[in-house]
Each structure stands twice: as C-alpha cells, then as structure tokens.
Amino acid sequence: MATPPNSSHASSQRWSSRWLFVLAAAGSAVGLGNIWKFPYIAGENGGGAFVLIYLVCIAAVGIPIMVSEVLMGRKGRSSPIHTMRKLAKVSSRSERWSILGWMGVLAGFLILSYYAVIAGWAVSYIWASGSGAFDGASAQAVGAHFDAFLASPIELIGYQTGFMILTIWIVGRGVTKGLETAIRWLMPLLFLLLIALLVYSFNSGGFGQGFAFMFDMKWEAVTADSWLIAMGQAFFTLSLGMGTMMAYGAYVPDDANLGTTVVTIAGLDTLIALAAGLAIFPIVFANGLEIAQGPGLTFVTLPLAFGQMPLGDLFGALFFLLLSFAAITSAISLTEPALAYLVEEYNAKRQRVAISLGIICWALGLGTVFSFNIWSDITFVGGLTFFDTVDYFSQNILLPLGGMLITFFAIWMLPKGLVDQQLGIDSPKLSLGWRLVAGIIAPLGVLAVFLSTTWPLLSGLWQ
Ligand code: PFF
C-alpha cells in the first residue's frame, strides 16, 4: 500500500492568506542585498539615473521571472524538483527539466552557507554597537575591531552557529507554525525599525546630501556596466532563479491574482532598498565620512558614524537588528526548495530533515568562515577564496542560468492556455505582449548578465 503523504507535504499546505504570501516573499526578497548592496551601487552608478534603470530591470526582467516561478509553483503544488517533473509531464516535455529544481537546491545550499556567516556578523554588531564599543571611537579603532573579529574563527563560528540554529528551528516548525509566525512578527518589526532609522537620519544634518547622492540624475556616471549591475541586482534582490519563489508559490491560495501579488512584492522590495539608502547615507555624510564599498561601508563606516552621533549606540544597534531580521527572513526561504523536496520524496518529518540540512549547510559555511582567516591564502580559479568561489558560482552562474531556463520553460514549454488561465489573461493581445516580455526580453536580459559576468572568468580558463 502506498504511504499516505504526511501533513507537511507542499501539496497539502497553504499560506493563510494572499497577504501572508506577499509578506513571506517580500521577506525572502528583502535581505543583505537591499540594505548593504543596493544603496552603494545606486550612489556609484549615477544616483537617480541608476534608480530609473533599476526600475526598468525590475519591471522588464524581475517581474516576468517572478510571475513565471510563482505560477509554476502554484500549478505544480510541490517542491521545485517535483513541480518541474510534473509540469514537464503535462507539457509532454523531457523530465530532464527537473534539473532546474536540482540547480535551485544546490544554489540555496551554497548561498545559505555563507549568508549565515555574514548574518552572524550583523548579529554580533547588535551587541557591539549597543554596548557602546564604538562610542566616540576613531576610524582606526573601528577598523581594528572588524579586522580582529574576522581574524577569530571561533567568534565567527559562534555567531554563524546561532544564526543557523534559529533558521532551522523556524523552518522545522512548518509553513504555518514556523514560517508564518516568524514572518508575522519580523516583517512589521522590520518596517518599524526602518521608519525609526529614517526619522533619525532625517534629523542627522546630512539628509540633503544623502538624498542628492542617491537621487540626483547623474547620467554621466552611467556606463554599459551600470545596466548589467542593475539587472544582476534586480535578479538577486528578488530571490529569483533558484526555485525559492516556486517553492513559496506552491503554498499560494488558488484565488490569489498573481500579477498584482508579484507587483506588490517587487514594489515592497524596491521601496525598502530605497529607504535603506536614505537611512544610511545621511548618517555617513553628517559625519563628513567617505562612502566605502561593501562590508567596509556596513561594518566600519556606519559604526564609526553612529559612534559620533547622539543616541548613536541605540540607533546603531537598531540598524544591525534590522539587518539581522532582513537576513533571517531570507535565510528561511533559502532552505525551502531542498526541505520540501526531501519531505515529499522520503515522506520524512520536516523537523528531522531541517536539522540534517542545517548541519550540512553549517559545515559548508565553515569554508566561508576560514576564508577570512586561516584559509585566506588558499585560492581557486581566478584567485578567488573559498567564500568568493561559492558566492561567484551561486550568484553569477546558477541563479542567472536558472532564471533564464525558468522563464523559457514557462513561456515556450508549458501549454499556452495554462499560463493565460493562471494569470487570468483573456485577451489575445495581452497574451502576446506577455510572451514577448517574459519569453524574449527577460531571458535575453539575463543572458546578457550571465555572459558579462562569466566571460572574463571563462576566457581566463582557456588561456
Ligand atoms: N534576496 C536576498 C537579498 O537581497 O539579500 C538574497 C536571496 C534570498 C537570494 C533568497 C535568493 C534567495 F533564494
């Protein structure tokens, strides 16, 4: 006799409402990418001009791919691997398309392995800022604090382990009890924290300068690369290309309108990225500091700036709390494709699967921890450290490849009627327009990003 599906199967679970899906997907989308990466690249690539380009990329590439992922997830009602298998069957296509699901599982693993390490840094900085460690400190002292932290594997592993345990505990409790409860609490708190930080930055004395840095139309700073950077960012920030949205889409109620739902999610993600920039830059400028890049901006320049401000300890701690909340709602989504698959395939207990996945991912993350200290001299292809390699392979190869193939499948492989019915499209003109944007423009846009980022490395390999 066939074993009855256990209650944590994707097919039997649903978000309690359309709004919970919107919040969960926005939680996945809003992460480290919005808060530390977007403000910096917008400022450097033409400010307002870049923001416009970015909006075009979100609309022409991001939204079509997200719609494709969610609609496939809702139609398949399983983990991405099983969804791809089912959809290939109903469309009389090769079951090999399920490789897309496998690529997503692998990408989720790799990304989570380092995401947990970096999120651990944010958690550690909640205490460091709140306890006044940066109060009136010099630039050298703040830089030395970060260097000493990165040089200590034990400390990094401690925070990484704590973050992984929390993530696994949440996802192990299931969609309603785990994911939804976390999202119901964390997302409103994230919005509140961001508003508090915006008010603080508005009164910092540097608001005008920060606003100008982000929104003045500096077309002269826009290059061909800016378009590719905008497209890559649109893609990563919306958590596309690895089946996360497909896995979350499996729990979307039948009556939710996918078009408006996805536009709301993308809108929230964009709004939060813009707000993050407006919360960060004025504080940096108010203290006469230079905008630094990547981790340096978040973990050195910002603590230094907060350290010079009244109530800086409190607001510095709140900023890192915001970053940690954004990271955990993304981290829980990274496990879903693999978790849902294993629960379905082996009819296994969600909690047990979550713990096993967590342990493997944690062990892989040790490679990232060591890349900042004892393995910092060990490099792979292109002179990249272990962390850089994992980051490069997942973000620049697996995600764009996955995204391209997902939209291609949704538009050209699935029966046309099925897509129109899922999207509620009833006019032939609209249907054609949708196929043009989602079936041609979006995959070509991703192809451009893919080739531009992988070409230098690939051409280096042949030489
Ligand atoms: N969207 C997240 C961010 O901007 O940080 C990163 C991410 C989460 C990518 C989940 C992919 C994913 F499946």
Tab-separated table of C-alpha atoms and ligand atoms in Angstrom:
chain	number	residue	atom	x	y	z
A	1	MET	CA	0.000	0.000	0.000
A	2	ALA	CA	1.281	3.468	-0.832
A	3	THR	CA	2.270	5.530	2.172
A	4	PRO	CA	-0.136	8.426	2.719
A	5	PRO	CA	1.519	11.825	2.229
A	6	ASN	CA	2.499	13.387	5.521
A	7	SER	CA	0.866	16.642	6.531
A	8	SER	CA	3.961	18.714	5.844
A	9	HIS	CA	3.790	17.950	2.083
A	10	ALA	CA	3.785	21.045	-0.106
A	11	SER	CA	0.585	19.825	-1.775
A	12	SER	CA	-1.379	19.993	1.481
A	13	GLN	CA	-0.074	23.322	2.818
A	14	ARG	CA	-1.271	26.867	2.061
A	15	TRP	CA	-0.386	30.376	3.232
A	16	SER	CA	-3.245	31.561	5.466
A	17	SER	CA	-3.924	34.438	3.076
A	18	ARG	CA	-2.620	36.185	-0.031
A	19	TRP	CA	-1.098	38.824	2.263
A	20	LEU	CA	0.951	36.285	4.136
A	21	PHE	CA	2.426	35.145	0.863
A	22	VAL	CA	3.187	38.775	-0.035
A	23	LEU	CA	4.968	39.245	3.310
A	24	ALA	CA	6.822	35.927	3.107
A	25	ALA	CA	8.024	36.582	-0.438
A	26	ALA	CA	8.963	40.154	0.468
A	27	GLY	CA	10.798	38.718	3.488
A	28	SER	CA	12.774	36.478	1.166
A	29	ALA	CA	13.464	39.327	-1.235
A	30	VAL	CA	14.458	41.948	1.344
A	31	GLY	CA	17.853	40.892	2.655
A	32	LEU	CA	21.504	41.762	2.814
A	33	GLY	CA	21.242	42.669	-0.896
A	34	ASN	CA	18.844	45.565	-0.220
A	35	ILE	CA	20.422	47.024	2.850
A	36	TRP	CA	24.099	46.986	2.113
A	37	LYS	CA	24.458	46.473	-1.619
A	38	PHE	CA	21.725	48.494	-3.323
A	39	PRO	CA	22.423	51.906	-1.710
A	40	TYR	CA	26.088	51.711	-2.571
A	41	ILE	CA	25.698	50.668	-6.208
A	42	ALA	CA	22.943	53.243	-6.771
A	43	GLY	CA	25.139	56.034	-5.421
A	44	GLU	CA	28.128	54.968	-7.521
A	45	ASN	CA	26.305	54.362	-10.803
A	46	GLY	CA	24.501	57.615	-11.393
A	47	GLY	CA	22.119	58.027	-8.427
A	48	GLY	CA	18.616	58.780	-9.695
A	49	ALA	CA	19.604	57.718	-13.216
A	50	PHE	CA	20.594	54.287	-11.853
A	51	VAL	CA	17.375	54.067	-9.846
A	52	LEU	CA	15.427	54.557	-13.104
A	53	ILE	CA	17.472	51.891	-14.895
A	54	TYR	CA	16.975	49.559	-11.954
A	55	LEU	CA	13.204	50.102	-12.071
A	56	VAL	CA	13.194	49.201	-15.783
A	57	CYS	CA	15.116	45.975	-14.959
A	58	ILE	CA	12.719	45.094	-12.145
A	59	ALA	CA	9.737	45.634	-14.465
A	60	ALA	CA	11.103	44.035	-17.654
A	61	VAL	CA	13.147	41.174	-16.175
A	62	GLY	CA	12.424	40.715	-12.467
A	63	ILE	CA	8.635	40.736	-12.505
A	64	PRO	CA	8.228	38.359	-15.508
A	65	ILE	CA	10.623	35.830	-13.944
A	66	MET	CA	8.917	36.048	-10.567
A	67	VAL	CA	5.478	35.601	-12.127
A	68	SER	CA	6.787	32.560	-14.034
A	69	GLU	CA	8.237	30.995	-10.869
A	70	VAL	CA	5.142	31.576	-8.752
A	71	LEU	CA	2.716	30.374	-11.392
A	72	MET	CA	4.724	27.204	-11.963
A	73	GLY	CA	4.898	26.627	-8.216
A	74	ARG	CA	1.161	27.074	-7.788
A	75	LYS	CA	0.411	24.766	-10.717
A	76	GLY	CA	2.826	22.057	-9.527
A	77	ARG	CA	1.994	22.395	-5.796
A	78	SER	CA	5.218	20.599	-4.807
A	79	SER	CA	8.907	21.240	-4.250
A	80	PRO	CA	10.615	22.759	-7.328
A	81	ILE	CA	12.119	19.382	-8.334
A	82	HIS	CA	8.756	17.605	-8.316
A	83	THR	CA	6.987	20.643	-9.770
A	84	MET	CA	9.347	20.653	-12.765
A	85	ARG	CA	8.832	16.904	-13.219
A	86	LYS	CA	5.031	17.274	-13.122
A	87	LEU	CA	4.944	20.279	-15.434
A	88	ALA	CA	7.293	18.594	-17.915
A	89	LYS	CA	4.918	15.623	-17.972
A	90	VAL	CA	1.733	17.665	-18.547
A	91	SER	CA	3.502	19.558	-21.318
A	92	SER	CA	4.892	16.318	-22.866
A	93	ARG	CA	8.475	17.542	-22.381
A	94	SER	CA	11.523	15.676	-21.130
A	95	GLU	CA	11.591	15.015	-17.395
A	96	ARG	CA	15.191	16.188	-17.503
A	97	TRP	CA	13.765	19.685	-16.956
A	98	SER	CA	13.740	18.697	-13.270
A	99	ILE	CA	17.458	19.539	-13.326
A	100	LEU	CA	16.267	23.118	-12.829
A	101	GLY	CA	14.914	22.092	-9.425
A	102	TRP	CA	18.232	20.442	-8.547
A	103	MET	CA	20.161	23.548	-9.533
A	104	GLY	CA	17.927	25.547	-7.179
A	105	VAL	CA	18.560	23.149	-4.300
A	106	LEU	CA	22.300	23.443	-4.832
A	107	ALA	CA	22.170	27.255	-5.133
A	108	GLY	CA	20.094	27.518	-1.932
A	109	PHE	CA	22.631	25.425	-0.058
A	110	LEU	CA	25.603	27.380	-1.273
A	111	ILE	CA	24.035	30.790	-0.666
A	112	LEU	CA	22.758	29.877	2.802
A	113	SER	CA	26.173	28.520	3.786
A	114	TYR	CA	27.740	31.999	3.504
A	115	TYR	CA	24.608	34.042	4.177
A	116	ALA	CA	24.553	32.596	7.718
A	117	VAL	CA	28.159	33.659	8.293
A	118	ILE	CA	27.586	37.270	7.172
A	119	ALA	CA	24.265	37.464	9.028
A	120	GLY	CA	26.256	36.355	12.093
A	121	TRP	CA	28.425	39.472	11.700
A	122	ALA	CA	25.272	41.613	11.798
A	123	VAL	CA	24.097	39.858	14.974
A	124	SER	CA	27.449	40.371	16.657
A	125	TYR	CA	27.333	44.083	15.786
A	126	ILE	CA	23.963	44.469	17.563
A	127	TRP	CA	25.815	43.835	20.843
A	128	ALA	CA	28.952	45.693	19.874
A	129	SER	CA	27.007	48.856	18.908
A	130	GLY	CA	24.513	48.636	21.766
A	131	SER	CA	27.224	48.225	24.395
A	132	GLY	CA	28.945	51.432	23.267
A	133	ALA	CA	32.056	49.753	21.813
A	134	PHE	CA	32.123	52.377	19.016
A	135	ASP	CA	31.192	55.366	21.158
A	136	GLY	CA	33.470	58.191	20.012
A	137	ALA	CA	35.938	55.621	18.613
A	138	SER	CA	38.478	56.586	15.943
A	139	ALA	CA	38.316	55.226	12.376
A	140	GLN	CA	41.358	53.099	13.184
A	141	ALA	CA	39.766	51.605	16.284
A	142	VAL	CA	36.540	50.688	14.432
A	143	GLY	CA	38.554	49.172	11.561
A	144	ALA	CA	40.710	47.228	14.036
A	145	HIS	CA	37.581	45.868	15.758
A	146	PHE	CA	36.298	44.471	12.423
A	147	ASP	CA	39.706	43.014	11.483
A	148	ALA	CA	40.081	41.337	14.871
A	149	PHE	CA	36.563	39.915	14.601
A	150	LEU	CA	37.244	38.447	11.131
A	151	ALA	CA	40.560	37.011	12.340
A	152	SER	CA	38.819	34.927	15.024
A	153	PRO	CA	37.280	31.728	13.593
A	154	ILE	CA	35.824	30.813	16.988
A	155	GLU	CA	33.818	34.018	17.242
A	156	LEU	CA	32.605	33.809	13.642
A	157	ILE	CA	31.590	30.173	14.093
A	158	GLY	CA	29.732	31.046	17.305
A	159	TYR	CA	27.512	33.608	15.569
A	160	GLN	CA	27.119	31.506	12.415
A	161	THR	CA	26.001	28.549	14.558
A	162	GLY	CA	23.476	30.646	16.478
A	163	PHE	CA	22.004	32.031	13.259
A	164	MET	CA	21.751	28.548	11.678
A	165	ILE	CA	20.077	27.082	14.774
A	166	LEU	CA	17.462	29.835	14.711
A	167	THR	CA	16.847	29.381	10.966
A	168	ILE	CA	16.492	25.596	11.292
A	169	TRP	CA	14.246	25.905	14.329
A	170	ILE	CA	11.882	28.207	12.394
A	171	VAL	CA	11.734	26.175	9.184
A	172	GLY	CA	11.467	22.868	11.067
A	173	ARG	CA	8.167	24.014	12.606
A	174	GLY	CA	6.487	24.066	9.179
A	175	VAL	CA	4.817	26.631	6.956
A	176	THR	CA	2.068	27.851	9.287
A	177	LYS	CA	3.677	27.459	12.706
A	178	GLY	CA	7.234	28.256	11.679
A	179	LEU	CA	7.449	30.437	8.581
A	180	GLU	CA	4.206	32.360	9.070
A	181	THR	CA	4.742	33.060	12.758
A	182	ALA	CA	8.255	34.354	12.128
A	183	ILE	CA	7.064	36.486	9.233
A	184	ARG	CA	4.061	37.916	11.129
A	185	TRP	CA	6.478	39.215	13.792
A	186	LEU	CA	9.600	40.040	11.882
A	187	MET	CA	8.219	41.889	8.869
A	188	PRO	CA	6.238	44.546	10.802
A	189	LEU	CA	9.229	44.985	13.132
A	190	LEU	CA	11.492	45.401	10.113
A	191	PHE	CA	9.215	48.158	8.731
A	192	LEU	CA	9.112	49.902	12.128
A	193	LEU	CA	12.891	49.772	12.527
A	194	LEU	CA	13.383	51.198	9.071
A	195	ILE	CA	10.976	54.069	9.777
A	196	ALA	CA	12.736	54.821	13.092
A	197	LEU	CA	16.103	54.898	11.304
A	198	LEU	CA	14.704	57.118	8.541
A	199	VAL	CA	13.435	59.647	11.104
A	200	TYR	CA	16.832	59.561	12.821
A	201	SER	CA	18.712	60.054	9.551
A	202	PHE	CA	16.316	62.854	8.544
A	203	ASN	CA	17.396	64.744	11.649
A	204	SER	CA	21.084	63.905	11.337
A	205	GLY	CA	22.033	67.044	9.417
A	206	GLY	CA	23.208	65.141	6.325
A	207	PHE	CA	19.835	64.300	4.800
A	208	GLY	CA	20.065	66.721	1.849
A	209	GLN	CA	23.493	65.418	0.866
A	210	GLY	CA	22.455	61.772	1.282
A	211	PHE	CA	19.295	62.340	-0.743
A	212	ALA	CA	21.275	64.016	-3.530
A	213	PHE	CA	23.836	61.159	-3.557
A	214	MET	CA	21.032	58.693	-4.222
A	215	PHE	CA	18.589	60.598	-6.378
A	216	ASP	CA	20.392	63.301	-8.392
A	217	MET	CA	20.280	62.246	-12.049
A	218	LYS	CA	23.986	61.746	-12.802
A	219	TRP	CA	23.717	60.336	-16.339
A	220	GLU	CA	27.445	60.879	-16.864
A	221	ALA	CA	28.157	58.166	-14.264
A	222	VAL	CA	26.021	55.591	-16.128
A	223	THR	CA	28.012	53.081	-18.213
A	224	ALA	CA	27.055	49.903	-20.072
A	225	ASP	CA	28.165	48.101	-16.929
A	226	SER	CA	25.583	50.001	-14.880
A	227	TRP	CA	22.821	48.252	-16.854
A	228	LEU	CA	24.338	44.864	-16.120
A	229	ILE	CA	24.839	45.704	-12.455
A	230	ALA	CA	21.201	46.861	-12.245
A	231	MET	CA	19.978	43.678	-13.881
A	232	GLY	CA	22.090	41.404	-11.666
A	233	GLN	CA	20.898	43.257	-8.587
A	234	ALA	CA	17.215	43.110	-9.677
A	235	PHE	CA	17.646	39.406	-10.007
A	236	PHE	CA	19.387	38.653	-6.704
A	237	THR	CA	17.268	41.032	-4.650
A	238	LEU	CA	14.027	39.400	-5.805
A	239	SER	CA	15.397	35.928	-4.885
A	240	LEU	CA	14.942	34.652	-8.430
A	241	GLY	CA	16.428	31.762	-10.367
A	242	MET	CA	16.716	29.119	-7.660
A	243	GLY	CA	13.154	27.984	-7.142
A	244	THR	CA	12.576	29.856	-3.867
A	245	MET	CA	9.611	31.674	-5.343
A	246	MET	CA	8.472	28.414	-6.934
A	247	ALA	CA	8.612	26.690	-3.537
A	248	TYR	CA	6.745	29.570	-1.852
A	249	GLY	CA	4.347	29.688	-4.840
A	250	ALA	CA	3.324	26.083	-4.105
A	251	TYR	CA	1.513	27.350	-0.995
A	252	VAL	CA	-0.314	30.266	-2.699
A	253	PRO	CA	-4.126	30.049	-2.499
A	254	ASP	CA	-5.891	29.350	-5.826
A	255	ASP	CA	-7.831	32.588	-5.880
A	256	ALA	CA	-4.859	34.989	-5.483
A	257	ASN	CA	-4.256	37.215	-8.528
A	258	LEU	CA	-0.631	36.529	-9.430
A	259	GLY	CA	0.005	39.717	-11.413
A	260	THR	CA	-0.942	42.190	-8.670
A	261	THR	CA	0.596	39.976	-5.977
A	262	VAL	CA	4.004	39.886	-7.658
A	263	VAL	CA	3.952	43.625	-8.449
A	264	THR	CA	3.263	44.297	-4.737
A	265	ILE	CA	6.206	42.116	-3.673
A	266	ALA	CA	8.602	43.761	-6.137
A	267	GLY	CA	7.300	47.197	-5.089
A	268	LEU	CA	7.914	46.493	-1.390
A	269	ASP	CA	11.399	45.199	-2.093
A	270	THR	CA	12.269	48.308	-4.125
A	271	LEU	CA	10.783	50.673	-1.559
A	272	ILE	CA	12.849	49.079	1.206
A	273	ALA	CA	16.049	49.250	-0.843
A	274	LEU	CA	15.482	52.979	-1.459
A	275	ALA	CA	14.582	53.599	2.175
A	276	ALA	CA	17.729	51.755	3.295
A	277	GLY	CA	19.836	54.150	1.217
A	278	LEU	CA	18.069	57.139	2.713
A	279	ALA	CA	18.652	55.755	6.205
A	280	ILE	CA	22.365	55.107	5.670
A	281	PHE	CA	23.908	57.881	3.548
A	282	PRO	CA	22.768	60.939	5.520
A	283	ILE	CA	24.367	59.478	8.677
A	284	VAL	CA	27.652	58.897	6.856
A	285	PHE	CA	27.643	62.389	5.292
A	286	ALA	CA	26.586	64.096	8.525
A	287	ASN	CA	29.914	62.925	9.949
A	288	GLY	CA	31.982	64.020	6.949
A	289	LEU	CA	32.889	60.419	6.043
A	290	GLU	CA	33.519	58.897	2.606
A	291	ILE	CA	31.177	56.240	1.200
A	292	ALA	CA	33.064	52.941	1.357
A	293	GLN	CA	32.288	49.775	-0.563
A	294	GLY	CA	30.600	46.521	0.561
A	295	PRO	CA	31.369	45.174	4.047
A	296	GLY	CA	33.527	48.225	4.801
A	297	LEU	CA	30.514	50.534	4.495
A	298	THR	CA	28.329	48.430	6.770
A	299	PHE	CA	30.798	47.226	9.357
A	300	VAL	CA	33.296	50.077	9.560
A	301	THR	CA	31.964	53.367	8.146
A	302	LEU	CA	28.481	53.059	9.638
A	303	PRO	CA	29.523	52.053	13.193
A	304	LEU	CA	32.052	54.880	13.073
A	305	ALA	CA	29.341	57.356	12.017
A	306	PHE	CA	26.857	56.135	14.636
A	307	GLY	CA	29.619	56.329	17.237
A	308	GLN	CA	29.859	60.099	16.683
A	309	MET	CA	26.108	60.781	16.950
A	310	PRO	CA	23.797	61.424	19.891
A	311	LEU	CA	21.889	58.203	20.683
A	312	GLY	CA	24.249	56.537	18.192
A	313	ASP	CA	24.648	53.369	20.314
A	314	LEU	CA	20.924	52.783	20.327
A	315	PHE	CA	20.350	53.525	16.637
A	316	GLY	CA	23.485	51.642	15.600
A	317	ALA	CA	22.157	48.575	17.440
A	318	LEU	CA	18.739	49.055	15.809
A	319	PHE	CA	20.368	49.211	12.366
A	320	PHE	CA	22.117	45.855	12.916
A	321	LEU	CA	18.894	44.401	14.305
A	322	LEU	CA	17.195	45.472	11.056
A	323	LEU	CA	19.942	43.808	9.027
A	324	SER	CA	19.635	40.591	11.090
A	325	PHE	CA	15.836	40.463	10.669
A	326	ALA	CA	16.159	41.030	6.918
A	327	ALA	CA	18.734	38.219	6.762
A	328	ILE	CA	16.712	35.652	8.701
A	329	THR	CA	13.554	36.035	6.603
A	330	SER	CA	15.744	35.473	3.510
A	331	ALA	CA	17.604	32.553	5.090
A	332	ILE	CA	14.410	30.630	5.863
A	333	SER	CA	13.393	30.887	2.209
A	334	LEU	CA	16.746	29.539	1.043
A	335	THR	CA	16.069	26.169	2.707
A	336	GLU	CA	12.558	25.673	1.320
A	337	PRO	CA	13.342	24.095	-2.104
A	338	ALA	CA	15.544	21.362	-0.576
A	339	LEU	CA	13.409	20.875	2.524
A	340	ALA	CA	10.135	20.479	0.602
A	341	TYR	CA	11.792	18.010	-1.781
A	342	LEU	CA	13.185	15.726	0.935
A	343	VAL	CA	9.922	15.754	2.907
A	344	GLU	CA	7.983	14.715	-0.228
A	345	GLU	CA	10.462	12.231	-1.605
A	346	TYR	CA	11.046	10.305	1.624
A	347	ASN	CA	7.803	11.141	3.402
A	348	ALA	CA	10.131	12.328	6.153
A	349	LYS	CA	9.483	14.523	9.199
A	350	ARG	CA	10.130	18.170	8.344
A	351	GLN	CA	11.970	18.800	11.598
A	352	ARG	CA	14.411	15.937	11.077
A	353	VAL	CA	15.116	16.928	7.500
A	354	ALA	CA	15.643	20.543	8.578
A	355	ILE	CA	18.225	19.514	11.176
A	356	SER	CA	20.155	17.310	8.729
A	357	LEU	CA	20.166	20.026	6.055
A	358	GLY	CA	21.210	22.574	8.649
A	359	ILE	CA	24.204	20.512	9.755
A	360	ILE	CA	25.465	20.024	6.180
A	361	CYS	CA	24.994	23.702	5.360
A	362	TRP	CA	26.687	24.750	8.590
A	363	ALA	CA	29.702	22.530	7.792
A	364	LEU	CA	29.944	24.039	4.305
A	365	GLY	CA	29.793	27.501	5.882
A	366	LEU	CA	32.992	26.748	7.810
A	367	GLY	CA	34.798	27.182	4.478
A	368	THR	CA	33.484	30.762	4.351
A	369	VAL	CA	34.492	31.391	7.972
A	370	PHE	CA	38.038	30.185	7.282
A	371	SER	CA	38.269	32.256	4.075
A	372	PHE	CA	38.596	35.317	6.309
A	373	ASN	CA	41.380	33.909	8.476
A	374	ILE	CA	43.219	30.577	8.352
A	375	TRP	CA	42.391	29.882	4.677
A	376	SER	CA	42.700	33.439	3.423
A	377	ASP	CA	45.723	32.467	1.298
A	378	ILE	CA	44.078	29.441	-0.298
A	379	THR	CA	42.582	30.426	-3.642
A	380	PHE	CA	40.831	28.660	-6.511
A	381	VAL	CA	40.161	29.580	-10.171
A	382	GLY	CA	40.601	33.305	-10.806
A	383	GLY	CA	42.386	33.837	-7.476
A	384	LEU	CA	39.089	33.589	-5.555
A	385	THR	CA	38.944	32.409	-1.937
A	386	PHE	CA	36.561	29.611	-0.924
A	387	PHE	CA	33.920	32.182	0.043
A	388	ASP	CA	34.344	34.163	-3.197
A	389	THR	CA	34.152	30.960	-5.237
A	390	VAL	CA	30.915	29.791	-3.589
A	391	ASP	CA	29.469	33.301	-3.939
A	392	TYR	CA	30.513	33.580	-7.595
A	393	PHE	CA	29.321	30.137	-8.640
A	394	SER	CA	25.901	30.527	-6.996
A	395	GLN	CA	25.153	34.177	-7.775
A	396	ASN	CA	26.769	34.565	-11.177
A	397	ILE	CA	26.276	31.126	-12.661
A	398	LEU	CA	23.496	29.107	-11.007
A	399	LEU	CA	20.961	31.929	-10.443
A	400	PRO	CA	21.054	33.561	-13.907
A	401	LEU	CA	21.104	30.165	-15.645
A	402	GLY	CA	18.142	29.038	-13.514
A	403	GLY	CA	16.193	32.247	-14.147
A	404	MET	CA	16.720	32.107	-17.881
A	405	LEU	CA	15.599	28.495	-18.140
A	406	ILE	CA	12.599	29.002	-15.830
A	407	THR	CA	11.072	31.797	-17.955
A	408	PHE	CA	11.940	29.932	-21.120
A	409	PHE	CA	10.090	26.884	-19.812
A	410	ALA	CA	7.113	28.894	-18.533
A	411	ILE	CA	6.590	30.666	-21.841
A	412	TRP	CA	7.711	28.234	-24.528
A	413	MET	CA	7.271	24.769	-22.995
A	414	LEU	CA	4.083	24.989	-20.912
A	415	PRO	CA	0.766	24.833	-22.807
A	416	LYS	CA	-0.153	28.440	-23.694
A	417	GLY	CA	-3.672	28.118	-22.320
A	418	LEU	CA	-2.350	27.062	-18.924
A	419	VAL	CA	-0.275	30.223	-18.457
A	420	ASP	CA	-3.110	32.506	-19.632
A	421	GLN	CA	-5.520	30.753	-17.281
A	422	GLN	CA	-3.130	31.002	-14.294
A	423	LEU	CA	-2.607	34.704	-14.994
A	424	GLY	CA	-6.258	35.416	-15.757
A	425	ILE	CA	-5.334	36.762	-19.237
A	426	ASP	CA	-8.308	36.704	-21.608
A	427	SER	CA	-7.232	38.967	-24.470
A	428	PRO	CA	-5.018	37.626	-27.300
A	429	LYS	CA	-3.124	40.942	-27.463
A	430	LEU	CA	-2.256	40.837	-23.770
A	431	SER	CA	-1.218	37.203	-24.125
A	432	LEU	CA	1.137	38.104	-26.986
A	433	GLY	CA	2.540	41.078	-25.046
A	434	TRP	CA	3.220	38.850	-22.069
A	435	ARG	CA	5.009	36.270	-24.224
A	436	LEU	CA	7.158	38.975	-25.764
A	437	VAL	CA	8.271	40.435	-22.433
A	438	ALA	CA	8.551	37.221	-20.422
A	439	GLY	CA	9.624	34.910	-23.235
A	440	ILE	CA	12.121	37.110	-25.071
A	441	ILE	CA	13.135	40.290	-23.225
A	442	ALA	CA	13.549	38.729	-19.765
A	443	PRO	CA	15.646	35.697	-20.819
A	444	LEU	CA	17.794	37.859	-23.127
A	445	GLY	CA	18.371	40.362	-20.310
A	446	VAL	CA	19.520	37.577	-18.020
A	447	LEU	CA	21.707	36.117	-20.777
A	448	ALA	CA	23.477	39.470	-21.058
A	449	VAL	CA	24.220	39.471	-17.314
A	450	PHE	CA	25.291	35.867	-17.410
A	451	LEU	CA	27.739	36.321	-20.259
A	452	SER	CA	29.131	39.593	-18.958
A	453	THR	CA	29.924	38.164	-15.541
A	454	THR	CA	31.139	34.731	-16.567
A	455	TRP	CA	33.032	35.647	-19.727
A	456	PRO	CA	36.117	37.130	-18.035
A	457	LEU	CA	36.491	34.037	-15.865
A	458	LEU	CA	35.719	31.539	-18.631
A	459	SER	CA	38.048	33.197	-21.137
A	460	GLY	CA	40.763	33.167	-18.446
A	461	LEU	CA	40.304	29.382	-18.142
A	462	TRP	CA	41.118	28.725	-21.822
A	463	GLN	CA	44.295	30.794	-21.834
B	1	PFF	N1	17.024	38.409	-1.892
B	1	PFF	C1	18.046	38.209	-0.913
B	1	PFF	C2	18.798	39.523	-0.697
B	1	PFF	O1	18.526	40.519	-1.389
B	1	PFF	O2	19.663	39.545	0.166
B	1	PFF	C3	19.001	37.108	-1.238
B	1	PFF	C4	18.358	35.817	-1.657
B	1	PFF	C5	17.456	35.169	-0.806
B	1	PFF	C6	18.622	35.292	-2.922
B	1	PFF	C7	16.813	34.013	-1.202
B	1	PFF	C8	17.990	34.128	-3.336
B	1	PFF	C9	17.097	33.503	-2.468
B	1	PFF	F1	16.505	32.427	-2.857
